[in-house]
Coordinates of C-alpha atoms (C1' of nucleotides) in Angstrom, one line a residue:
Chain A
M196 CA 8.9 9.2 2.6
N197 CA 5.4 10.5 2.0
S198 CA 2.2 8.7 3.0
F199 CA -0.3 7.3 0.6
T200 CA -2.6 10.0 1.7
E201 CA -0.2 12.8 1.0
E202 CA 0.5 11.3 -2.4
N203 CA -3.2 11.1 -3.1
Y204 CA -3.7 14.7 -2.2
L205 CA -0.8 15.9 -4.4
K206 CA -2.2 13.8 -7.3
A207 CA -5.7 15.3 -6.8
I208 CA -4.3 18.8 -6.6
Y209 CA -2.2 18.3 -9.7
K210 CA -5.2 17.1 -11.7
I211 CA -7.4 19.9 -10.5
A212 CA -4.7 22.4 -11.5
E213 CA -4.3 20.7 -14.9
M214 CA -8.0 20.7 -15.7
G215 CA -9.4 23.9 -14.3
D216 CA -7.7 27.0 -15.4
G217 CA -8.4 29.1 -12.3
A218 CA -7.7 28.7 -8.6
I219 CA -7.6 25.5 -6.7
T220 CA -10.1 25.6 -3.9
T221 CA -10.4 23.6 -0.7
N222 CA -13.8 22.4 -1.8
D223 CA -12.6 21.2 -5.1
I224 CA -10.1 19.0 -3.4
A225 CA -12.6 17.8 -0.8
R226 CA -15.0 16.8 -3.6
K227 CA -12.3 15.0 -5.6
L228 CA -11.1 13.0 -2.6
S229 CA -14.6 12.4 -1.1
T230 CA -13.6 14.0 2.2
T231 CA -14.5 17.2 4.1
A232 CA -13.1 20.7 3.6
A233 CA -11.9 20.6 7.2
S234 CA -9.7 17.6 6.5
V235 CA -8.4 19.2 3.4
T236 CA -7.4 22.4 5.3
D237 CA -5.4 20.2 7.8
M238 CA -3.6 18.4 5.0
L239 CA -2.9 21.7 3.1
K240 CA -1.0 22.9 6.2
K241 CA 1.0 19.8 6.3
L242 CA 1.8 19.8 2.6
S243 CA 2.7 23.5 2.9
K244 CA 5.1 22.7 5.8
K245 CA 6.7 20.1 3.6
K246 CA 7.0 22.7 0.8
F247 CA 4.9 20.7 -1.7
I248 CA 2.5 23.6 -2.0
K249 CA 2.3 27.3 -1.4
Y250 CA -0.6 28.0 0.8
K251 CA -2.1 31.0 2.5
R252 CA -5.3 30.7 4.4
Y253 CA -8.5 31.8 2.7
N254 CA -6.3 32.4 -0.3
G255 CA -6.0 29.4 -2.5
L256 CA -2.8 27.5 -3.2
S257 CA -0.3 26.5 -5.8
M258 CA 2.0 23.6 -6.2
T259 CA 5.8 23.9 -5.9
E260 CA 8.1 22.2 -8.3
S261 CA 8.8 19.5 -5.7
G262 CA 5.0 19.0 -5.2
K263 CA 4.5 18.6 -8.9
R264 CA 7.4 16.2 -9.2
I265 CA 5.8 13.9 -6.7
A266 CA 2.3 14.2 -8.2
L267 CA 3.8 13.4 -11.7
A268 CA 5.7 10.4 -10.3
V269 CA 2.5 9.0 -8.8
I270 CA 0.6 9.6 -12.0
R271 CA 3.4 8.0 -14.0
K272 CA 3.2 4.9 -11.9
H273 CA -0.6 4.7 -12.0
R274 CA -0.7 4.9 -15.8
L275 CA 2.3 2.5 -16.3
W276 CA 0.6 0.0 -14.1
E277 CA -2.7 0.4 -16.0
M278 CA -0.8 -0.3 -19.2
F279 CA 1.0 -3.2 -17.7
L280 CA -2.2 -4.8 -16.4
V281 CA -3.8 -4.5 -19.8
K282 CA -0.8 -5.5 -21.9
A283 CA 1.0 -8.0 -19.8
L284 CA -1.8 -9.4 -17.6
K285 CA -4.7 -9.3 -20.1
F286 CA -7.0 -7.1 -18.0
K287 CA -9.7 -5.2 -19.7
W288 CA -9.5 -1.4 -19.7
D289 CA -12.4 -1.1 -17.4
E290 CA -10.8 -3.3 -14.7
V291 CA -7.5 -1.6 -14.1
H292 CA -8.2 1.6 -12.4
D293 CA -8.8 0.4 -8.8
I294 CA -5.8 -1.9 -8.9
A295 CA -3.5 0.8 -10.3
E296 CA -4.8 3.1 -7.5
Q297 CA -3.1 0.8 -5.1
M298 CA 0.0 0.0 -7.1
E299 CA 0.8 3.6 -7.7
H300 CA 2.0 3.9 -4.1
V301 CA 4.6 1.1 -4.3
Q302 CA 8.0 2.6 -3.7
S303 CA 10.7 1.3 -6.1
E304 CA 12.2 3.3 -8.8
K305 CA 13.7 0.2 -10.3
L306 CA 10.3 -1.4 -10.5
V307 CA 8.9 1.5 -12.4
Q308 CA 11.8 1.4 -14.8
H309 CA 11.5 -2.3 -15.4
I310 CA 7.8 -2.0 -16.2
D311 CA 8.4 1.0 -18.5
K312 CA 11.0 -1.0 -20.3
A313 CA 8.9 -4.2 -20.5
L314 CA 6.2 -2.1 -22.2
N315 CA 8.7 -0.4 -24.5
Y316 CA 8.2 3.0 -23.0
P317 CA 4.6 3.7 -23.8
K318 CA 3.4 7.3 -24.2
F319 CA -0.2 6.6 -23.4
D320 CA -2.2 4.4 -21.0
P321 CA -5.1 2.2 -21.9
H322 CA -7.5 5.1 -21.7
G323 CA -5.4 7.3 -23.9
D324 CA -4.0 9.4 -21.0
P325 CA -0.4 10.5 -21.5
I326 CA 2.2 8.8 -19.3
P327 CA 4.8 11.2 -17.8
D328 CA 8.4 10.1 -18.4
T329 CA 11.0 10.0 -15.7
N330 CA 11.3 13.8 -15.8
G331 CA 7.6 14.3 -15.6
K332 CA 7.3 15.3 -19.3
M333 CA 4.3 14.1 -21.2
V334 CA 2.2 14.9 -24.3
L335 CA -0.4 17.5 -23.4
S336 CA -3.9 16.1 -23.9
K337 CA -5.2 19.5 -24.9
E338 CA -2.8 19.7 -27.9
R339 CA -3.6 16.2 -29.0
S340 CA -7.3 15.7 -28.7
V341 CA -10.7 17.3 -28.9
L342 CA -14.1 16.0 -27.8
L343 CA -16.0 14.0 -30.4
A344 CA -19.0 16.2 -29.6
D345 CA -17.1 19.3 -30.9
V346 CA -16.0 17.9 -34.2
K347 CA -17.0 18.7 -37.8
E348 CA -19.5 16.7 -39.8
G349 CA -18.3 14.6 -42.6
R350 CA -14.8 14.1 -41.5
Q351 CA -13.0 11.1 -40.1
Y352 CA -11.1 11.1 -36.8
M353 CA -9.3 8.5 -34.6
V354 CA -10.4 7.8 -31.1
T355 CA -7.5 8.7 -28.8
G356 CA -9.0 8.7 -25.3
V357 CA -11.9 9.0 -22.9
V358 CA -13.0 11.7 -20.5
D359 CA -15.2 9.5 -18.3
H360 CA -13.1 6.7 -16.9
S361 CA -16.0 4.9 -15.1
R362 CA -16.4 1.2 -15.6
S363 CA -19.9 1.6 -17.0
F364 CA -18.8 4.1 -19.6
L365 CA -15.9 2.0 -20.7
Q366 CA -18.1 -1.1 -20.9
L367 CA -20.6 0.8 -23.0
L368 CA -17.9 1.7 -25.5
D369 CA -16.7 -1.9 -25.6
K370 CA -20.2 -2.9 -26.5
S371 CA -20.5 -0.4 -29.2
G372 CA -17.2 -1.6 -30.6
I373 CA -15.4 1.7 -29.9
I374 CA -11.8 1.2 -28.7
L375 CA -8.7 3.4 -28.7
G376 CA -7.6 3.7 -32.3
S377 CA -11.1 3.2 -33.8
K378 CA -11.8 5.4 -36.8
V379 CA -15.0 7.4 -36.7
R380 CA -16.5 9.3 -39.5
V381 CA -19.1 11.8 -38.3
K382 CA -21.9 11.3 -40.8
A383 CA -24.5 13.7 -39.3
V384 CA -25.3 15.7 -36.2
Q385 CA -28.9 15.9 -35.1
P386 CA -29.6 19.6 -34.6
Y387 CA -32.2 18.9 -32.0
D388 CA -30.1 17.1 -29.4
R389 CA -26.7 17.1 -31.0
S390 CA -26.6 13.3 -31.1
L391 CA -24.3 11.8 -33.7
S392 CA -24.5 9.2 -36.4
L393 CA -21.2 7.7 -37.0
L394 CA -19.5 5.3 -39.3
L395 CA -17.1 3.2 -37.2
N396 CA -14.0 1.8 -38.9
G397 CA -15.5 2.3 -42.3
K398 CA -18.1 -0.3 -41.8
K399 CA -20.5 -0.1 -38.8
N400 CA -23.2 2.5 -38.4
L401 CA -23.6 3.8 -35.0
F402 CA -25.8 6.3 -33.2
I403 CA -24.5 8.0 -30.0
S404 CA -25.9 10.7 -27.8
N405 CA -24.1 14.0 -27.3
Q406 CA -23.6 13.0 -23.7
I407 CA -21.5 10.0 -24.9
A408 CA -19.7 12.1 -27.6
K409 CA -18.7 14.5 -24.9
N410 CA -16.8 11.8 -23.2
I411 CA -14.8 10.6 -26.2
L412 CA -11.6 12.2 -27.3
V413 CA -10.5 12.1 -30.9
S414 CA -7.4 13.2 -32.7
N415 CA -7.2 16.9 -33.2
N416 CA -6.9 16.7 -36.9
P417 CA -9.0 14.6 -39.3
K418 CA -7.2 11.7 -40.9
T419 CA -4.7 11.2 -38.2
Chain B
M265 CA -10.9 -4.9 5.1
N266 CA -7.8 -5.3 7.3
S267 CA -5.0 -2.8 7.5
F268 CA -1.5 -3.4 6.3
T269 CA -0.4 -3.6 9.9
E270 CA -2.9 -6.3 10.8
E271 CA -1.9 -8.3 7.8
N272 CA 1.8 -8.0 8.7
Y273 CA 1.1 -9.1 12.3
L274 CA -0.9 -12.1 11.1
K275 CA 1.8 -13.1 8.6
A276 CA 4.5 -12.8 11.3
I277 CA 2.5 -14.8 13.8
Y278 CA 1.8 -17.5 11.2
K279 CA 5.6 -17.8 10.4
I280 CA 6.5 -18.0 14.0
A281 CA 3.9 -20.7 14.5
E282 CA 5.2 -22.6 11.5
M283 CA 8.8 -22.4 12.5
G284 CA 8.9 -22.8 16.3
D285 CA 7.2 -25.8 17.7
G286 CA 6.1 -24.3 21.0
A287 CA 4.2 -21.3 22.1
I288 CA 4.0 -18.0 20.3
T289 CA 5.2 -15.2 22.6
T290 CA 4.6 -11.5 22.6
N291 CA 8.3 -10.9 22.5
D292 CA 8.8 -13.2 19.5
I293 CA 6.3 -11.1 17.6
A294 CA 7.9 -7.9 18.7
R295 CA 11.3 -9.0 17.6
K296 CA 10.1 -10.3 14.3
L297 CA 8.3 -7.0 13.5
S298 CA 10.9 -4.7 15.1
T299 CA 8.4 -3.2 17.4
T300 CA 7.8 -3.2 21.2
A301 CA 6.0 -5.8 23.3
A302 CA 3.5 -3.2 24.3
S303 CA 2.5 -2.5 20.7
V304 CA 2.1 -6.2 20.2
T305 CA -0.1 -6.6 23.2
D306 CA -2.4 -3.9 21.9
M307 CA -2.6 -5.5 18.5
L308 CA -3.2 -9.0 19.9
K309 CA -6.3 -7.6 21.6
K310 CA -7.5 -6.2 18.3
L311 CA -6.8 -9.4 16.4
S312 CA -8.5 -11.3 19.1
K313 CA -11.6 -9.1 19.0
K314 CA -11.7 -9.7 15.2
K315 CA -11.4 -13.5 15.9
F316 CA -8.2 -13.9 14.0
I317 CA -6.4 -15.3 17.0
K318 CA -7.3 -16.9 20.4
Y319 CA -5.7 -14.9 23.1
K320 CA -5.7 -14.9 26.9
R321 CA -3.5 -12.4 28.6
Y322 CA -0.2 -13.7 30.0
N323 CA -1.1 -17.0 28.4
G324 CA 0.1 -17.1 24.8
L325 CA -2.1 -17.3 21.7
S326 CA -3.1 -19.4 18.8
M327 CA -4.4 -18.6 15.3
T328 CA -8.0 -19.3 14.3
E329 CA -8.8 -20.7 10.9
S330 CA -9.8 -17.3 9.6
G331 CA -6.5 -15.8 10.9
K332 CA -4.5 -18.5 9.1
R333 CA -6.5 -18.0 6.0
I334 CA -5.6 -14.3 5.9
A335 CA -1.9 -15.0 6.7
L336 CA -1.7 -17.6 4.0
A337 CA -3.3 -15.3 1.4
V338 CA -0.7 -12.6 2.2
I339 CA 2.1 -15.1 2.0
R340 CA 0.7 -16.4 -1.3
K341 CA 0.7 -12.9 -2.7
H342 CA 4.2 -12.2 -1.5
R343 CA 5.7 -15.3 -3.0
L344 CA 3.8 -15.0 -6.3
W345 CA 4.9 -11.4 -6.6
E346 CA 8.5 -12.4 -6.0
M347 CA 8.2 -15.0 -8.6
F348 CA 6.6 -12.6 -11.0
L349 CA 9.3 -10.0 -10.5
V350 CA 12.0 -12.5 -11.2
K351 CA 10.4 -14.3 -14.1
A352 CA 8.4 -11.6 -15.8
L353 CA 10.4 -8.5 -14.9
K354 CA 13.9 -9.9 -14.8
F355 CA 14.7 -9.0 -11.3
K356 CA 17.4 -10.9 -9.4
W357 CA 16.4 -13.1 -6.5
D358 CA 18.1 -10.7 -4.0
E359 CA 16.1 -7.7 -5.2
V360 CA 12.6 -8.8 -4.8
H361 CA 11.8 -9.1 -1.2
D362 CA 11.3 -5.4 -0.3
I363 CA 9.1 -4.8 -3.3
A364 CA 7.0 -7.9 -2.7
E365 CA 6.6 -6.7 0.9
Q366 CA 4.6 -3.8 -0.5
M367 CA 2.8 -5.7 -3.3
E368 CA 1.5 -8.3 -0.9
H369 CA -1.0 -5.9 0.4
V370 CA -2.7 -5.0 -2.9
Q371 CA -6.3 -6.1 -2.7
S372 CA -7.5 -7.8 -5.8
E373 CA -8.3 -11.5 -6.0
K374 CA -8.4 -11.3 -9.8
L375 CA -4.9 -9.8 -9.9
V376 CA -3.5 -12.7 -7.9
Q377 CA -5.2 -15.2 -10.2
H378 CA -3.8 -13.5 -13.3
I379 CA -0.3 -13.5 -12.0
D380 CA -0.6 -17.1 -10.8
K381 CA -1.8 -18.1 -14.3
A382 CA 0.8 -16.0 -16.1
L383 CA 3.4 -17.9 -14.2
N384 CA 1.7 -21.2 -14.8
Y385 CA 0.8 -21.9 -11.2
P386 CA 4.3 -22.1 -9.7
K387 CA 4.7 -24.2 -6.5
F388 CA 7.8 -22.4 -5.3
D389 CA 9.1 -18.9 -5.2
P390 CA 12.6 -17.7 -6.3
H391 CA 14.1 -18.6 -2.9
G392 CA 12.5 -22.1 -2.9
D393 CA 9.8 -21.2 -0.5
P394 CA 6.5 -23.0 -1.2
I395 CA 3.6 -20.9 -2.6
P396 CA 0.2 -21.6 -1.0
D397 CA -2.6 -22.2 -3.5
T398 CA -6.0 -20.5 -3.4
N399 CA -7.0 -22.7 -0.5
G400 CA -3.8 -22.1 1.4
K401 CA -2.4 -25.6 0.7
M402 CA 1.4 -25.8 0.0
V403 CA 4.2 -28.2 0.0
L404 CA 5.7 -28.4 3.5
S405 CA 9.3 -27.3 3.5
K406 CA 10.2 -29.8 6.3
E407 CA 9.2 -32.8 4.2
R408 CA 11.0 -31.6 1.2
S409 CA 14.4 -30.3 2.3
V410 CA 17.2 -30.6 4.8
L411 CA 20.1 -28.3 5.6
L412 CA 23.2 -28.8 3.5
A413 CA 25.1 -28.8 6.7
D414 CA 23.3 -31.9 7.9
V415 CA 23.9 -34.0 4.9
K416 CA 25.9 -37.2 4.2
E417 CA 29.3 -37.1 2.7
G418 CA 29.8 -38.5 -0.8
R419 CA 26.3 -38.0 -2.0
Q420 CA 24.8 -35.6 -4.5
Y421 CA 21.8 -33.3 -3.7
M422 CA 19.9 -30.6 -5.4
V423 CA 19.7 -27.1 -4.0
T424 CA 16.0 -26.4 -3.2
G425 CA 16.0 -23.3 -1.1
V426 CA 17.7 -20.9 1.4
V427 CA 17.2 -20.2 5.0
D428 CA 18.8 -16.8 5.1
H429 CA 16.9 -14.5 2.7
S430 CA 19.2 -11.5 3.1
R431 CA 20.5 -9.7 0.1
S432 CA 24.1 -10.3 1.1
F433 CA 23.7 -14.0 1.5
L434 CA 21.9 -14.4 -1.8
Q435 CA 24.6 -12.3 -3.6
L436 CA 27.3 -14.5 -2.0
L437 CA 25.5 -17.6 -3.4
D438 CA 25.3 -16.0 -6.8
K439 CA 29.0 -15.3 -6.8
S440 CA 29.7 -18.9 -5.9
G441 CA 27.5 -20.1 -8.7
I442 CA 25.0 -21.7 -6.4
I443 CA 21.4 -21.2 -7.6
L444 CA 18.2 -23.1 -7.1
G445 CA 18.5 -26.4 -8.9
S446 CA 22.3 -26.6 -8.6
K447 CA 23.6 -30.1 -8.0
V448 CA 26.1 -30.4 -5.1
R449 CA 28.1 -33.4 -4.3
V450 CA 29.5 -33.3 -0.7
K451 CA 33.1 -34.5 -1.2
A452 CA 34.3 -34.0 2.3
V453 CA 33.4 -32.4 5.6
Q454 CA 36.2 -31.0 7.7
P455 CA 35.9 -32.5 11.2
Y456 CA 37.4 -29.4 12.8
D457 CA 34.9 -26.7 11.7
R458 CA 32.4 -28.8 9.7
S459 CA 33.2 -26.8 6.6
L460 CA 32.4 -28.5 3.3
S461 CA 34.2 -29.2 0.1
L462 CA 31.7 -29.5 -2.7
L463 CA 31.5 -30.4 -6.3
L464 CA 29.1 -28.0 -8.0
N465 CA 27.2 -29.3 -11.0
G466 CA 29.8 -32.0 -11.6
K467 CA 32.4 -29.5 -12.5
K468 CA 33.4 -26.8 -10.1
N469 CA 35.1 -27.3 -6.8
L470 CA 33.9 -25.2 -3.9
F471 CA 34.7 -24.7 -0.3
I472 CA 32.0 -23.3 2.0
S473 CA 31.8 -22.8 5.7
N474 CA 29.4 -24.6 7.9
Q475 CA 27.7 -21.3 8.6
I476 CA 26.9 -21.0 4.9
A477 CA 25.9 -24.7 4.6
K478 CA 23.4 -24.1 7.4
N479 CA 21.6 -21.6 5.3
I480 CA 21.2 -23.8 2.2
L481 CA 18.4 -26.2 1.8
V482 CA 18.8 -29.3 -0.4
S483 CA 16.5 -32.1 -1.5
N484 CA 15.7 -34.5 1.2
N485 CA 16.9 -37.5 -0.8
P486 CA 20.1 -37.8 -2.8
K487 CA 19.8 -37.9 -6.5
T488 CA 16.5 -35.9 -6.6
Chain C
dA239 C1' -22.5 49.4 2.2
dA240 C1' -25.1 46.1 4.7
dA241 C1' -27.1 41.7 4.8
dA242 C1' -27.1 37.1 3.3
dT243 C1' -24.7 33.3 1.7
dA244 C1' -20.9 30.5 0.6
dT245 C1' -16.4 29.0 1.7
dT246 C1' -12.8 28.1 4.6
dT247 C1' -10.6 27.5 8.9
dT248 C1' -10.4 26.3 13.8
dA249 C1' -11.7 23.5 17.8
dG250 C1' -12.4 19.4 19.8
dA251 C1' -12.9 14.6 19.4
dC252 C1' -12.2 10.0 17.5
dT253 C1' -9.4 5.7 15.6
dC254 C1' -5.1 3.5 14.6
dG255 C1' -0.7 2.3 15.6
dT256 C1' 3.0 3.5 18.0
dT257 C1' 6.1 4.7 22.2
dT258 C1' 8.1 4.9 27.2
dA259 C1' 7.5 4.0 31.9
dA260 C1' 5.1 1.7 35.4
dA261 C1' 2.6 -2.2 37.1
dT262 C1' 1.5 -7.0 37.1
dT263 C1' 2.1 -11.8 36.3
dT264 C1' 4.9 -15.8 35.3
dT265 C1' 9.1 -18.2 35.4
dT266 C1' 13.5 -19.1 37.1
dT267 C1' 16.7 -20.0 40.6
dA268 C1' 18.9 -20.2 44.8
Chain D
dT162 C1' 9.2 -21.9 48.3
dA163 C1' 10.4 -17.2 48.5
dA164 C1' 13.1 -13.8 46.2
dA165 C1' 14.9 -12.3 41.8
dA166 C1' 14.5 -12.0 37.0
dA167 C1' 12.0 -12.0 32.9
dA168 C1' 8.0 -11.5 30.3
dT169 C1' 3.8 -9.3 29.6
dT170 C1' 0.3 -5.9 30.2
dT171 C1' -1.5 -1.4 31.4
dA172 C1' -1.4 3.6 31.4
dA173 C1' -0.5 7.8 29.4
dA174 C1' 0.9 10.2 25.6
dC175 C1' 1.9 11.1 20.7
dG176 C1' 1.3 11.8 15.4
dA177 C1' -1.4 10.9 11.4
dG178 C1' -5.7 11.4 9.3
dT179 C1' -10.3 11.8 9.9
dC180 C1' -14.9 13.8 11.4
dT181 C1' -18.7 17.3 13.1
dA182 C1' -19.9 21.6 14.7
dA183 C1' -18.8 26.3 15.4
dA184 C1' -16.3 30.4 14.1
dA185 C1' -14.0 33.3 10.9
dT186 C1' -13.5 35.2 6.5
dA187 C1' -14.8 36.1 1.6
dT188 C1' -18.1 36.7 -1.8
dT189 C1' -22.5 37.8 -3.6
dT190 C1' -26.8 40.0 -3.5
dT191 C1' -29.7 43.6 -2.6

DNA sequence: AAAATATTTTAGACTCGTTTAAATTTTTTA
DNA sequence: TAAAAAATTTAAACGAGTCTAAAATATTTT
């Protein structure tokens, strides 16, 4: 069995690999986990010995299949728990992250399956992130969504996710009335600061900064 | 925040104190936690420094109010999770212990409250053990139940709990058709080995050994 | 290509929880 | 009540994960 710490490292490494296109550096991992580069190096040796990553000193690293498998299992549990907390226990989407961060380490394959079933095998979590299935397969975010900030004027899109998962950002969206599934028509983009004026769900006018639009994901194609 | 290990020690100590009437010994704790007496001594010092117990070397220990509070909070979480797994996620009563053992350490007061509410504030868990409320108050088992092995012939009782929580024992009861709430009339007690012949729920005849009867709790008073 | 800078690794130390083996204290019993 | 037995504690060591500081290596700048 792997420790919580090992699982968290693998999850962090997986996410860095998924996001960034290039190499995964010691410092990236340290930053993501709020720890020091020295600690990361130590852990990389350990993960390497366990064959979860391929690692050569001063020379970056890559995940093995078994490392990816574990990372995806943890991510799956995290996102299923988030969904469960929201759907079954009536939590708000800004409240679930820290709890799921603990739940994701509970070891019970059966439990994961029961939750998955109870939720009717959801494909996305409350923030629009895709949930890996038992085999680690999931919808790729890239193929599905684009940033609201990058979108054409005059068209309508559906909100499918967020980039910033912080409580404050999610609460801000709540206040604006933006939730997953909301329809937004981009009425105009200010050339000066690229702030947007939107029509939300066909009724409400809304102004948002480019900073905010950069953290909202919308369907890749208009009208979907 | 206290570590999982500290919480497990406090829970174990609380349970030993609750059961046994006398002193709580280092060896008792070691046995309960499957560890060594030396480890226990070290931890007792730590818990003492944190004022969760009163401890004088070679001289036993007692729990402080704050120690009891933590132990009861952990027990509360454990039993609520067991109940939740059975009621909300359709687990069987012999499957939930090990999972709840992990869940009980999740830190979120709000989560506990949501589960408690979702279950409509249950007073007992799937094995008939009382669930402490937010203030640590719960029904005392002693006042509520007696062993089926100690009960009068010819009367009817309701099954309210089990002493042995092992999977094999619970599965055995399942097979016999005995569940929480079952009515059992004690038709006869064999003088030789004190085995019992029972009438289960007014219809099914059942023979059980004294060994089994010793692990079944029934309502204190007949007809309840 | 050398110097400056940034990144990464090593070294040494710390905490936590654990172990075994030895020492100490308490309890039992003869 | 003194010796034997049992229980408990201490001592020394270990693995996991962490840290700071120093050394090694890579990268960038000039």
